[in-house]
Amino acid sequence: MTYRLTASYHHPADKDKFVAHYRDTHAPLAAKLPDLRSFTWGVCETPDGSQPAHALIAVLDWDSKEAAQAALGSEPGEAAVADLENFAQAGVDMEFQEITTTV
């Protein structure tokens, strides 16, 4: 089983500053979450160059819901959550999913 957290970040006032903070500070914090199986993130784009729904999306995977909850409640998890105040003032939507793989 895979249990996933998807974090979809709203558009900030200063995109360059936002991406720099995410890349240099927040992503290294998130990478320290215990038992994290996979962590990917990317700056959003659209095929036609219009503004996408979100500025950046991050995807984090664990082996179980329990592992994800324990990781987020750990010291590294608390540090990552606390860091949101430093760069995600525009908001972030966080959703959890139990992943079903078809192919």
Short mmCIF file of N, CA and C in Angstrom, two decimals:
data_model
loop_
_atom_site.label_atom_id
_atom_site.label_comp_id
_atom_site.label_asym_id
_atom_site.label_seq_id
_atom_site.Cartn_x
_atom_site.Cartn_y
_atom_site.Cartn_z
N MET A 1 0.85 -1.19 0.00
CA MET A 1 0.00 0.00 0.00
C MET A 1 0.89 1.24 0.00
N THR A 2 0.38 2.28 -0.59
CA THR A 2 1.04 3.59 -0.53
C THR A 2 0.03 4.58 0.01
N TYR A 3 0.50 5.40 0.94
CA TYR A 3 -0.32 6.47 1.49
C TYR A 3 0.35 7.78 1.13
N ARG A 4 -0.40 8.68 0.52
CA ARG A 4 0.18 9.88 -0.10
C ARG A 4 -0.38 11.17 0.50
N LEU A 5 0.51 12.14 0.62
CA LEU A 5 0.14 13.52 0.93
C LEU A 5 0.45 14.35 -0.31
N THR A 6 -0.56 15.06 -0.81
CA THR A 6 -0.37 15.99 -1.91
C THR A 6 -0.58 17.40 -1.35
N ALA A 7 0.44 18.25 -1.52
CA ALA A 7 0.36 19.64 -1.07
C ALA A 7 0.36 20.53 -2.30
N SER A 8 -0.73 21.26 -2.50
CA SER A 8 -0.90 22.13 -3.66
C SER A 8 -0.87 23.57 -3.17
N TYR A 9 0.18 24.29 -3.55
CA TYR A 9 0.41 25.64 -3.05
C TYR A 9 -0.24 26.69 -3.95
N HIS A 10 -0.92 27.65 -3.33
CA HIS A 10 -1.55 28.75 -4.03
C HIS A 10 -0.46 29.71 -4.52
N HIS A 11 -0.82 30.58 -5.45
CA HIS A 11 0.14 31.51 -6.04
C HIS A 11 0.56 32.58 -5.04
N PRO A 12 1.86 32.70 -4.79
CA PRO A 12 2.36 33.71 -3.86
C PRO A 12 2.51 35.07 -4.55
N ALA A 13 2.71 36.10 -3.77
CA ALA A 13 2.93 37.44 -4.32
C ALA A 13 4.26 37.49 -5.07
N ASP A 14 5.29 36.82 -4.54
CA ASP A 14 6.63 36.82 -5.15
C ASP A 14 7.02 35.38 -5.44
N LYS A 15 6.77 34.94 -6.68
CA LYS A 15 7.00 33.54 -7.05
C LYS A 15 8.46 33.13 -6.91
N ASP A 16 9.39 33.99 -7.33
CA ASP A 16 10.81 33.63 -7.26
C ASP A 16 11.26 33.42 -5.82
N LYS A 17 10.84 34.30 -4.93
CA LYS A 17 11.18 34.17 -3.51
C LYS A 17 10.56 32.90 -2.92
N PHE A 18 9.31 32.64 -3.29
CA PHE A 18 8.60 31.44 -2.84
C PHE A 18 9.34 30.17 -3.27
N VAL A 19 9.67 30.07 -4.55
CA VAL A 19 10.34 28.88 -5.07
C VAL A 19 11.72 28.72 -4.42
N ALA A 20 12.44 29.81 -4.24
CA ALA A 20 13.76 29.74 -3.59
C ALA A 20 13.64 29.21 -2.17
N HIS A 21 12.64 29.69 -1.42
CA HIS A 21 12.46 29.20 -0.05
C HIS A 21 12.07 27.73 -0.06
N TYR A 22 11.18 27.37 -0.95
CA TYR A 22 10.77 25.96 -1.02
C TYR A 22 11.97 25.07 -1.32
N ARG A 23 12.71 25.42 -2.36
CA ARG A 23 13.86 24.62 -2.80
C ARG A 23 14.96 24.55 -1.73
N ASP A 24 15.30 25.70 -1.13
CA ASP A 24 16.46 25.78 -0.25
C ASP A 24 16.17 25.49 1.22
N THR A 25 14.92 25.65 1.64
CA THR A 25 14.60 25.47 3.06
C THR A 25 13.54 24.40 3.28
N HIS A 26 12.39 24.55 2.63
CA HIS A 26 11.28 23.65 2.95
C HIS A 26 11.50 22.23 2.44
N ALA A 27 11.93 22.08 1.21
CA ALA A 27 12.16 20.73 0.66
C ALA A 27 13.18 19.95 1.48
N PRO A 28 14.30 20.56 1.91
CA PRO A 28 15.22 19.81 2.78
C PRO A 28 14.59 19.41 4.11
N LEU A 29 13.70 20.24 4.65
CA LEU A 29 12.99 19.87 5.89
C LEU A 29 12.07 18.68 5.63
N ALA A 30 11.31 18.75 4.55
CA ALA A 30 10.37 17.66 4.23
C ALA A 30 11.11 16.36 3.94
N ALA A 31 12.28 16.46 3.34
CA ALA A 31 13.05 15.26 3.01
C ALA A 31 13.51 14.50 4.25
N LYS A 32 13.49 15.16 5.40
CA LYS A 32 13.91 14.52 6.65
C LYS A 32 12.77 13.78 7.37
N LEU A 33 11.56 13.80 6.81
CA LEU A 33 10.43 13.12 7.45
C LEU A 33 10.72 11.63 7.56
N PRO A 34 10.50 11.04 8.72
CA PRO A 34 10.79 9.62 8.92
C PRO A 34 9.99 8.71 7.99
N ASP A 35 10.63 7.67 7.53
CA ASP A 35 10.00 6.61 6.73
C ASP A 35 9.39 7.09 5.43
N LEU A 36 9.82 8.24 4.95
CA LEU A 36 9.34 8.78 3.68
C LEU A 36 9.88 7.90 2.56
N ARG A 37 8.98 7.39 1.74
CA ARG A 37 9.38 6.51 0.65
C ARG A 37 9.70 7.28 -0.63
N SER A 38 8.97 8.37 -0.85
CA SER A 38 9.19 9.17 -2.05
C SER A 38 8.75 10.61 -1.77
N PHE A 39 9.50 11.57 -2.33
CA PHE A 39 9.15 12.98 -2.19
C PHE A 39 9.53 13.67 -3.50
N THR A 40 8.52 14.15 -4.22
CA THR A 40 8.75 14.89 -5.46
C THR A 40 7.99 16.21 -5.39
N TRP A 41 8.48 17.19 -6.11
CA TRP A 41 7.78 18.46 -6.18
C TRP A 41 8.12 19.14 -7.50
N GLY A 42 7.22 20.04 -7.92
CA GLY A 42 7.47 20.76 -9.15
C GLY A 42 6.67 22.04 -9.23
N VAL A 43 7.23 23.00 -9.93
CA VAL A 43 6.56 24.26 -10.20
C VAL A 43 5.57 24.01 -11.34
N CYS A 44 4.34 24.45 -11.17
CA CYS A 44 3.28 24.15 -12.12
C CYS A 44 3.35 25.06 -13.36
N GLU A 45 2.99 24.47 -14.49
CA GLU A 45 2.89 25.17 -15.77
C GLU A 45 1.66 24.65 -16.49
N THR A 46 1.23 25.37 -17.52
CA THR A 46 0.15 24.89 -18.38
C THR A 46 0.66 24.83 -19.81
N PRO A 47 0.04 24.02 -20.66
CA PRO A 47 0.49 23.92 -22.05
C PRO A 47 0.41 25.24 -22.81
N ASP A 48 -0.58 26.06 -22.48
CA ASP A 48 -0.76 27.31 -23.24
C ASP A 48 -0.12 28.52 -22.57
N GLY A 49 0.56 28.32 -21.46
CA GLY A 49 1.24 29.42 -20.78
C GLY A 49 0.36 30.25 -19.86
N SER A 50 -0.92 29.88 -19.73
CA SER A 50 -1.80 30.60 -18.80
C SER A 50 -1.45 30.20 -17.37
N GLN A 51 -1.99 30.93 -16.42
CA GLN A 51 -1.69 30.63 -15.01
C GLN A 51 -2.35 29.33 -14.60
N PRO A 52 -1.58 28.39 -14.07
CA PRO A 52 -2.16 27.14 -13.60
C PRO A 52 -2.94 27.35 -12.29
N ALA A 53 -3.69 26.35 -11.89
CA ALA A 53 -4.48 26.44 -10.67
C ALA A 53 -3.61 26.61 -9.43
N HIS A 54 -2.42 26.04 -9.46
CA HIS A 54 -1.51 26.12 -8.31
C HIS A 54 -0.12 26.53 -8.76
N ALA A 55 0.66 27.06 -7.82
CA ALA A 55 2.03 27.50 -8.12
C ALA A 55 3.01 26.33 -8.08
N LEU A 56 2.81 25.42 -7.14
CA LEU A 56 3.74 24.31 -6.92
C LEU A 56 2.96 23.17 -6.28
N ILE A 57 3.32 21.96 -6.64
CA ILE A 57 2.69 20.79 -6.05
C ILE A 57 3.79 19.85 -5.56
N ALA A 58 3.62 19.37 -4.33
CA ALA A 58 4.54 18.39 -3.75
C ALA A 58 3.78 17.11 -3.46
N VAL A 59 4.44 15.98 -3.67
CA VAL A 59 3.83 14.66 -3.44
C VAL A 59 4.78 13.86 -2.55
N LEU A 60 4.25 13.41 -1.42
CA LEU A 60 5.04 12.64 -0.45
C LEU A 60 4.35 11.31 -0.20
N ASP A 61 5.11 10.22 -0.25
CA ASP A 61 4.55 8.88 -0.09
C ASP A 61 5.18 8.14 1.09
N TRP A 62 4.33 7.42 1.79
CA TRP A 62 4.74 6.51 2.85
C TRP A 62 4.13 5.13 2.58
N ASP A 63 4.56 4.15 3.34
CA ASP A 63 4.04 2.80 3.18
C ASP A 63 2.66 2.61 3.79
N SER A 64 2.27 3.50 4.72
CA SER A 64 0.96 3.35 5.38
C SER A 64 0.49 4.69 5.94
N LYS A 65 -0.78 4.76 6.24
CA LYS A 65 -1.36 5.94 6.88
C LYS A 65 -0.70 6.18 8.23
N GLU A 66 -0.46 5.11 8.96
CA GLU A 66 0.15 5.22 10.28
C GLU A 66 1.56 5.82 10.17
N ALA A 67 2.32 5.39 9.17
CA ALA A 67 3.67 5.93 8.98
C ALA A 67 3.62 7.42 8.64
N ALA A 68 2.67 7.83 7.80
CA ALA A 68 2.52 9.24 7.45
C ALA A 68 2.16 10.07 8.67
N GLN A 69 1.21 9.59 9.45
CA GLN A 69 0.80 10.33 10.65
C GLN A 69 1.93 10.43 11.65
N ALA A 70 2.68 9.36 11.83
CA ALA A 70 3.82 9.38 12.76
C ALA A 70 4.88 10.36 12.26
N ALA A 71 5.14 10.37 10.96
CA ALA A 71 6.15 11.27 10.39
C ALA A 71 5.76 12.73 10.60
N LEU A 72 4.50 13.04 10.34
CA LEU A 72 4.05 14.43 10.49
C LEU A 72 4.03 14.88 11.94
N GLY A 73 3.88 13.93 12.87
CA GLY A 73 3.89 14.26 14.29
C GLY A 73 5.28 14.24 14.91
N SER A 74 6.27 13.86 14.12
CA SER A 74 7.65 13.79 14.61
C SER A 74 8.27 15.19 14.67
N GLU A 75 9.46 15.28 15.23
CA GLU A 75 10.17 16.57 15.29
C GLU A 75 10.42 17.14 13.89
N PRO A 76 10.91 16.33 12.92
CA PRO A 76 11.05 16.88 11.56
C PRO A 76 9.71 17.30 10.95
N GLY A 77 8.65 16.56 11.24
CA GLY A 77 7.33 16.91 10.73
C GLY A 77 6.84 18.22 11.29
N GLU A 78 7.03 18.42 12.58
CA GLU A 78 6.62 19.67 13.21
C GLU A 78 7.42 20.85 12.65
N ALA A 79 8.71 20.63 12.36
CA ALA A 79 9.54 21.70 11.79
C ALA A 79 9.05 22.06 10.39
N ALA A 80 8.70 21.06 9.59
CA ALA A 80 8.21 21.32 8.24
C ALA A 80 6.88 22.06 8.28
N VAL A 81 5.98 21.65 9.15
CA VAL A 81 4.68 22.32 9.28
C VAL A 81 4.87 23.76 9.76
N ALA A 82 5.75 23.96 10.73
CA ALA A 82 6.00 25.31 11.25
C ALA A 82 6.58 26.22 10.16
N ASP A 83 7.36 25.65 9.25
CA ASP A 83 7.98 26.45 8.18
C ASP A 83 6.96 27.00 7.19
N LEU A 84 5.78 26.40 7.11
CA LEU A 84 4.75 26.89 6.18
C LEU A 84 4.47 28.38 6.40
N GLU A 85 4.52 28.83 7.64
CA GLU A 85 4.27 30.23 7.96
C GLU A 85 5.30 31.16 7.32
N ASN A 86 6.47 30.62 6.99
CA ASN A 86 7.56 31.43 6.46
C ASN A 86 7.47 31.68 4.96
N PHE A 87 6.62 30.93 4.23
CA PHE A 87 6.60 31.10 2.78
C PHE A 87 5.25 30.83 2.13
N ALA A 88 4.32 30.21 2.81
CA ALA A 88 3.06 29.79 2.18
C ALA A 88 1.89 30.65 2.63
N GLN A 89 2.11 31.95 2.70
CA GLN A 89 1.04 32.85 3.15
C GLN A 89 -0.16 32.85 2.21
N ALA A 90 0.04 32.53 0.94
CA ALA A 90 -1.07 32.50 -0.01
C ALA A 90 -1.97 31.29 0.21
N GLY A 91 -1.46 30.29 0.93
CA GLY A 91 -2.26 29.11 1.25
C GLY A 91 -1.74 27.85 0.58
N VAL A 92 -2.13 26.74 1.16
CA VAL A 92 -1.77 25.43 0.63
C VAL A 92 -2.92 24.48 0.91
N ASP A 93 -3.28 23.70 -0.09
CA ASP A 93 -4.30 22.66 0.08
C ASP A 93 -3.56 21.34 0.29
N MET A 94 -3.87 20.64 1.39
CA MET A 94 -3.24 19.35 1.67
C MET A 94 -4.30 18.27 1.65
N GLU A 95 -4.01 17.23 0.89
CA GLU A 95 -4.94 16.11 0.77
C GLU A 95 -4.17 14.81 0.92
N PHE A 96 -4.81 13.87 1.59
CA PHE A 96 -4.24 12.53 1.77
C PHE A 96 -5.01 11.54 0.92
N GLN A 97 -4.29 10.57 0.39
CA GLN A 97 -4.94 9.54 -0.42
C GLN A 97 -4.29 8.19 -0.14
N GLU A 98 -5.12 7.16 -0.08
CA GLU A 98 -4.61 5.79 -0.15
C GLU A 98 -4.56 5.47 -1.63
N ILE A 99 -3.37 5.15 -2.13
CA ILE A 99 -3.15 5.01 -3.56
C ILE A 99 -3.48 3.60 -4.05
N THR A 100 -4.22 3.55 -5.12
CA THR A 100 -4.50 2.31 -5.83
C THR A 100 -3.78 2.39 -7.17
N THR A 101 -2.94 1.42 -7.44
CA THR A 101 -2.19 1.39 -8.71
C THR A 101 -2.86 0.40 -9.64
N THR A 102 -3.21 0.88 -10.83
CA THR A 102 -3.87 0.02 -11.81
C THR A 102 -2.88 -0.57 -12.80
N VAL A 103 -1.89 0.19 -13.19
CA VAL A 103 -0.88 -0.30 -14.14
C VAL A 103 0.48 -0.31 -13.48
#
